[in-house]
């Protein structure tokens, strides 16, 4: 009998706890009387990863104070909520909507930069148990490169320029690595024309990366295998132009025989 009572008590406590949790999640927050205080409360909730309450506060500001500047801030914050909960397509849509609706707003560059960053945050995983990201689809990385370049063209004075340049170069490096990986795939199968095409694309689209030297000498080898002496020599001359004063240039000079 005692065990039955204990079980019933535990069941009622568990049920009460679940009901309280559900009510807390589904209920409305205690809104403040002024917009700025609701923004503060929403930002605090967002910082604590309480996305439900954060969204509620920001939506309240946007709808209840539509003619105040706080409403514009709330629009950006709603996009930030989606960004922080990894809903990147939704976040990008909201940032882009902000740009279209408020093209002269002081924080339009923030919206543009965060829109570009949605692609960065969606990069293929580098989790150790999975294949390397260079072996996966590169669509988001290409989109990030395009978005960062567009951002830098449109907002050259933005405070986010330095970070945008860093992300642009990282995207270029990743894409160059992917092209080199693809070239090596064909290299192992002695498909030299495909090797040359991949490496030519790498050198044309992503010059100056850490993979340039390796790509140039691999391209030289591909043209040797294709019996194209002229292009093989031209590739070595590219080494001299692209990497002057380096051991790579000295090696190319020796290979040219002069």
Coordinates of C-alpha atoms in Angstrom, one line a residue:
X1 CA 0.0 0.0 0.0
X2 CA 2.8 2.3 1.0
X3 CA 4.6 1.8 -2.3
X4 CA 1.3 2.5 -4.2
X5 CA 0.9 5.8 -2.4
X6 CA 4.6 6.7 -3.1
X7 CA 4.1 5.8 -6.8
X8 CA 0.9 7.9 -7.0
X9 CA 2.7 10.9 -5.3
X10 CA 5.6 10.7 -7.6
X11 CA 3.3 10.5 -10.6
X12 CA 1.4 13.5 -9.5
X13 CA 4.6 15.5 -8.9
X14 CA 5.9 14.5 -12.3
X15 CA 2.7 15.5 -13.9
X16 CA 2.6 18.8 -12.1
X17 CA 6.2 19.5 -13.2
X18 CA 5.5 18.7 -16.8
X19 CA 2.4 20.9 -16.8
X20 CA 4.4 23.8 -15.3
X21 CA 7.1 23.4 -17.9
X22 CA 4.6 23.3 -20.7
X23 CA 2.8 26.3 -19.3
X24 CA 6.1 28.2 -18.9
X25 CA 7.2 27.6 -22.5
X26 CA 3.8 28.3 -24.0
X27 CA 2.9 31.3 -21.8
X28 CA 3.5 35.0 -22.6
X29 CA 6.4 36.7 -20.9
X30 CA 5.8 39.7 -18.6
X31 CA 6.2 42.5 -21.0
X32 CA 7.5 45.9 -19.9
X33 CA 5.7 49.2 -20.6
X34 CA 8.5 50.7 -22.8
X35 CA 10.1 49.3 -25.9
X36 CA 13.7 49.6 -24.8
X37 CA 13.1 47.5 -21.7
X38 CA 11.5 44.7 -23.8
X39 CA 14.5 44.8 -26.1
X40 CA 16.8 44.4 -23.1
X41 CA 14.8 41.5 -21.8
X42 CA 14.8 39.9 -25.2
X43 CA 18.5 40.4 -25.6
X44 CA 19.1 38.8 -22.2
X45 CA 17.0 35.8 -23.2
X46 CA 18.8 35.5 -26.5
X47 CA 22.2 35.5 -24.7
X48 CA 20.9 32.7 -22.5
X49 CA 19.8 30.7 -25.5
X50 CA 16.1 31.1 -24.5
X51 CA 15.0 31.5 -28.1
X52 CA 11.3 31.2 -27.3
X53 CA 11.2 34.1 -24.8
X54 CA 13.6 36.2 -26.9
X55 CA 11.4 35.9 -30.0
X56 CA 8.3 36.8 -27.9
X57 CA 9.9 40.0 -26.6
X58 CA 11.2 41.1 -30.0
X59 CA 7.9 40.4 -31.8
X60 CA 6.1 42.4 -29.1
X61 CA 8.3 45.4 -29.7
X62 CA 7.9 45.1 -33.5
X63 CA 4.1 45.0 -33.3
X64 CA 3.4 47.3 -30.3
X65 CA 5.9 50.0 -31.1
X66 CA 6.0 50.0 -35.0
X67 CA 6.9 53.7 -35.3
X68 CA 9.8 53.7 -32.9
X69 CA 13.4 53.0 -33.8
X70 CA 13.2 50.1 -31.3
X71 CA 11.0 48.3 -33.9
X72 CA 13.8 48.3 -36.4
X73 CA 16.2 46.9 -33.8
X74 CA 13.6 44.2 -33.0
X75 CA 13.5 43.2 -36.7
X76 CA 17.3 42.7 -36.6
X77 CA 17.1 40.8 -33.3
X78 CA 14.4 38.5 -34.7
X79 CA 16.9 37.6 -37.5
X80 CA 19.6 37.1 -34.8
X81 CA 17.3 34.6 -33.0
X82 CA 17.1 32.5 -36.1
X83 CA 20.8 32.9 -36.7
X84 CA 21.7 31.7 -33.2
X85 CA 19.3 28.7 -33.3
X86 CA 21.0 27.7 -36.6
X87 CA 17.9 28.4 -38.8
X88 CA 20.2 29.9 -41.4
X89 CA 17.8 30.1 -44.4
X90 CA 15.2 31.9 -42.2
X91 CA 17.8 34.2 -40.7
X92 CA 19.1 35.1 -44.2
X93 CA 15.6 35.9 -45.4
X94 CA 15.0 38.2 -42.4
X95 CA 18.3 40.0 -42.9
X96 CA 17.7 40.5 -46.6
X97 CA 14.1 41.8 -45.8
X98 CA 15.6 44.3 -43.4
X99 CA 18.1 45.5 -46.1
X100 CA 15.3 46.0 -48.6
X101 CA 12.9 47.8 -46.2
X102 CA 15.6 50.0 -44.6
X103 CA 18.4 50.5 -47.1
X104 CA 19.7 53.7 -45.3
X105 CA 19.5 52.4 -41.8
X106 CA 22.7 52.7 -39.7
X107 CA 22.8 49.0 -39.2
X108 CA 22.2 47.9 -42.7
X109 CA 25.8 46.8 -43.0
X110 CA 25.3 44.6 -40.0
X111 CA 22.3 42.9 -41.7
X112 CA 24.3 42.4 -44.9
X113 CA 27.3 40.9 -43.0
X114 CA 25.2 38.6 -41.0
X115 CA 23.3 37.5 -44.1
X116 CA 26.7 36.5 -45.6
X117 CA 27.7 34.8 -42.4
X118 CA 24.6 32.5 -42.7
X119 CA 26.6 30.7 -45.4
X120 CA 29.7 30.5 -43.3
X121 CA 27.8 28.9 -40.4
X122 CA 26.3 26.3 -42.8
X123 CA 29.7 25.1 -44.0
X124 CA 30.2 21.3 -44.1
X125 CA 31.1 19.8 -40.8
X126 CA 34.8 19.2 -39.8
X127 CA 33.7 16.6 -37.2
X128 CA 36.5 14.0 -37.0
X129 CA 34.3 11.0 -37.6
X130 CA 33.1 12.4 -40.9
X131 CA 34.9 12.8 -44.3
X132 CA 36.9 16.0 -44.5
X133 CA 34.9 19.0 -45.6
X134 CA 36.9 19.4 -48.8
X135 CA 35.4 16.1 -50.0
X136 CA 31.8 17.4 -49.5
X137 CA 29.5 19.7 -51.4
X138 CA 31.1 23.2 -51.6
X139 CA 27.9 25.1 -52.4
X140 CA 27.7 27.0 -49.1
X141 CA 31.4 27.9 -49.4
X142 CA 30.9 29.3 -52.9
X143 CA 27.9 31.2 -51.7
X144 CA 29.9 32.6 -48.8
X145 CA 32.7 33.8 -51.1
X146 CA 30.2 35.6 -53.4
X147 CA 28.4 37.1 -50.4
X148 CA 31.6 38.4 -48.8
X149 CA 32.8 39.9 -52.0
X150 CA 29.5 41.6 -52.5
X151 CA 29.5 42.9 -49.0
X152 CA 33.0 44.3 -49.4
X153 CA 32.0 46.1 -52.6
X154 CA 28.9 47.6 -51.0
X155 CA 30.2 48.5 -47.6
X156 CA 33.9 49.3 -47.8
X157 CA 33.8 51.5 -44.7
X158 CA 31.9 49.1 -42.5
X159 CA 33.3 48.0 -39.2
X160 CA 32.9 44.4 -40.4
X161 CA 35.3 44.8 -43.3
X162 CA 38.2 43.1 -41.6
X163 CA 36.2 40.0 -40.6
X164 CA 34.6 39.9 -44.1
X165 CA 38.1 39.8 -45.6
X166 CA 39.1 37.0 -43.3
X167 CA 36.0 35.0 -44.2
X168 CA 36.6 35.7 -47.9
X169 CA 40.2 34.4 -47.8
X170 CA 39.1 31.4 -45.8
X171 CA 36.5 30.6 -48.4
X172 CA 39.0 30.9 -51.2
X173 CA 41.4 28.7 -49.3
X174 CA 38.7 26.0 -48.8
X175 CA 37.7 26.1 -52.4
X176 CA 41.3 25.9 -53.6
X177 CA 41.8 22.9 -51.3
X178 CA 38.7 21.2 -52.8
X179 CA 40.0 21.8 -56.4
X180 CA 43.4 20.3 -55.4
X181 CA 41.6 17.3 -53.9
X182 CA 39.6 16.8 -57.1
X183 CA 42.8 17.1 -59.2
X184 CA 44.5 14.5 -57.1
X185 CA 41.5 12.2 -57.5
X186 CA 42.0 12.3 -61.3
X187 CA 45.8 12.2 -60.9
X188 CA 45.6 8.8 -59.2
X189 CA 43.6 7.6 -62.2
X190 CA 46.0 9.1 -64.7
X191 CA 43.3 11.3 -66.2
X192 CA 45.7 14.0 -67.0
X193 CA 43.4 16.3 -69.0
X194 CA 40.9 16.4 -66.1
X195 CA 43.9 17.1 -63.8
X196 CA 45.0 20.0 -65.9
X197 CA 41.5 21.5 -66.1
X198 CA 41.0 21.4 -62.3
X199 CA 44.4 22.9 -61.6
X200 CA 44.0 25.6 -64.2
X201 CA 40.7 26.5 -62.6
X202 CA 42.2 26.6 -59.1
X203 CA 45.0 28.9 -60.3
X204 CA 42.7 31.2 -62.2
X205 CA 40.0 31.6 -59.6
X206 CA 42.0 31.3 -56.3
X207 CA 45.4 32.8 -56.9
X208 CA 47.7 33.4 -53.9
X209 CA 46.5 30.6 -51.7
X210 CA 48.8 28.2 -49.8
X211 CA 48.1 25.6 -52.4
X212 CA 49.5 27.6 -55.4
X213 CA 53.0 26.1 -55.4
X214 CA 51.7 22.5 -55.3
X215 CA 49.1 23.2 -57.9
X216 CA 51.7 24.7 -60.3
X217 CA 54.1 21.8 -60.2
X218 CA 51.2 19.3 -60.4
X219 CA 50.0 21.2 -63.5
X220 CA 53.4 21.0 -65.0
X221 CA 53.5 17.2 -64.5
X222 CA 50.0 16.9 -66.1
X223 CA 51.2 18.7 -69.2
X224 CA 54.3 16.6 -69.3
X225 CA 52.1 13.5 -69.2
X226 CA 50.0 15.0 -72.0
X227 CA 53.1 15.6 -74.1
X228 CA 52.3 19.3 -74.2
X229 CA 55.9 20.7 -73.9
X230 CA 54.8 24.3 -74.5
X231 CA 52.2 24.4 -71.7
X232 CA 54.5 22.5 -69.4
X233 CA 57.2 25.2 -69.9
X234 CA 54.6 28.0 -69.6
X235 CA 53.5 26.6 -66.3
X236 CA 57.1 26.7 -65.0
X237 CA 57.3 30.4 -66.1
X238 CA 54.1 31.0 -64.1
X239 CA 56.0 29.8 -61.0
X240 CA 58.6 32.4 -61.7
X241 CA 56.0 35.2 -62.0
X242 CA 53.8 34.1 -59.2
X243 CA 56.5 33.0 -56.6
X244 CA 59.5 35.2 -57.4
X245 CA 62.5 34.9 -55.1
X246 CA 61.3 31.6 -53.5
X247 CA 62.8 28.1 -53.5
X248 CA 59.9 27.2 -55.8
X249 CA 61.1 29.7 -58.4
X250 CA 64.6 28.4 -58.1
X251 CA 63.3 24.9 -58.7
X252 CA 61.3 26.0 -61.8
X253 CA 64.4 27.9 -63.1
X254 CA 66.4 24.7 -62.9
X255 CA 63.7 22.7 -64.6
X256 CA 63.6 25.2 -67.5
X257 CA 67.4 24.6 -67.9
X258 CA 68.5 28.2 -67.6

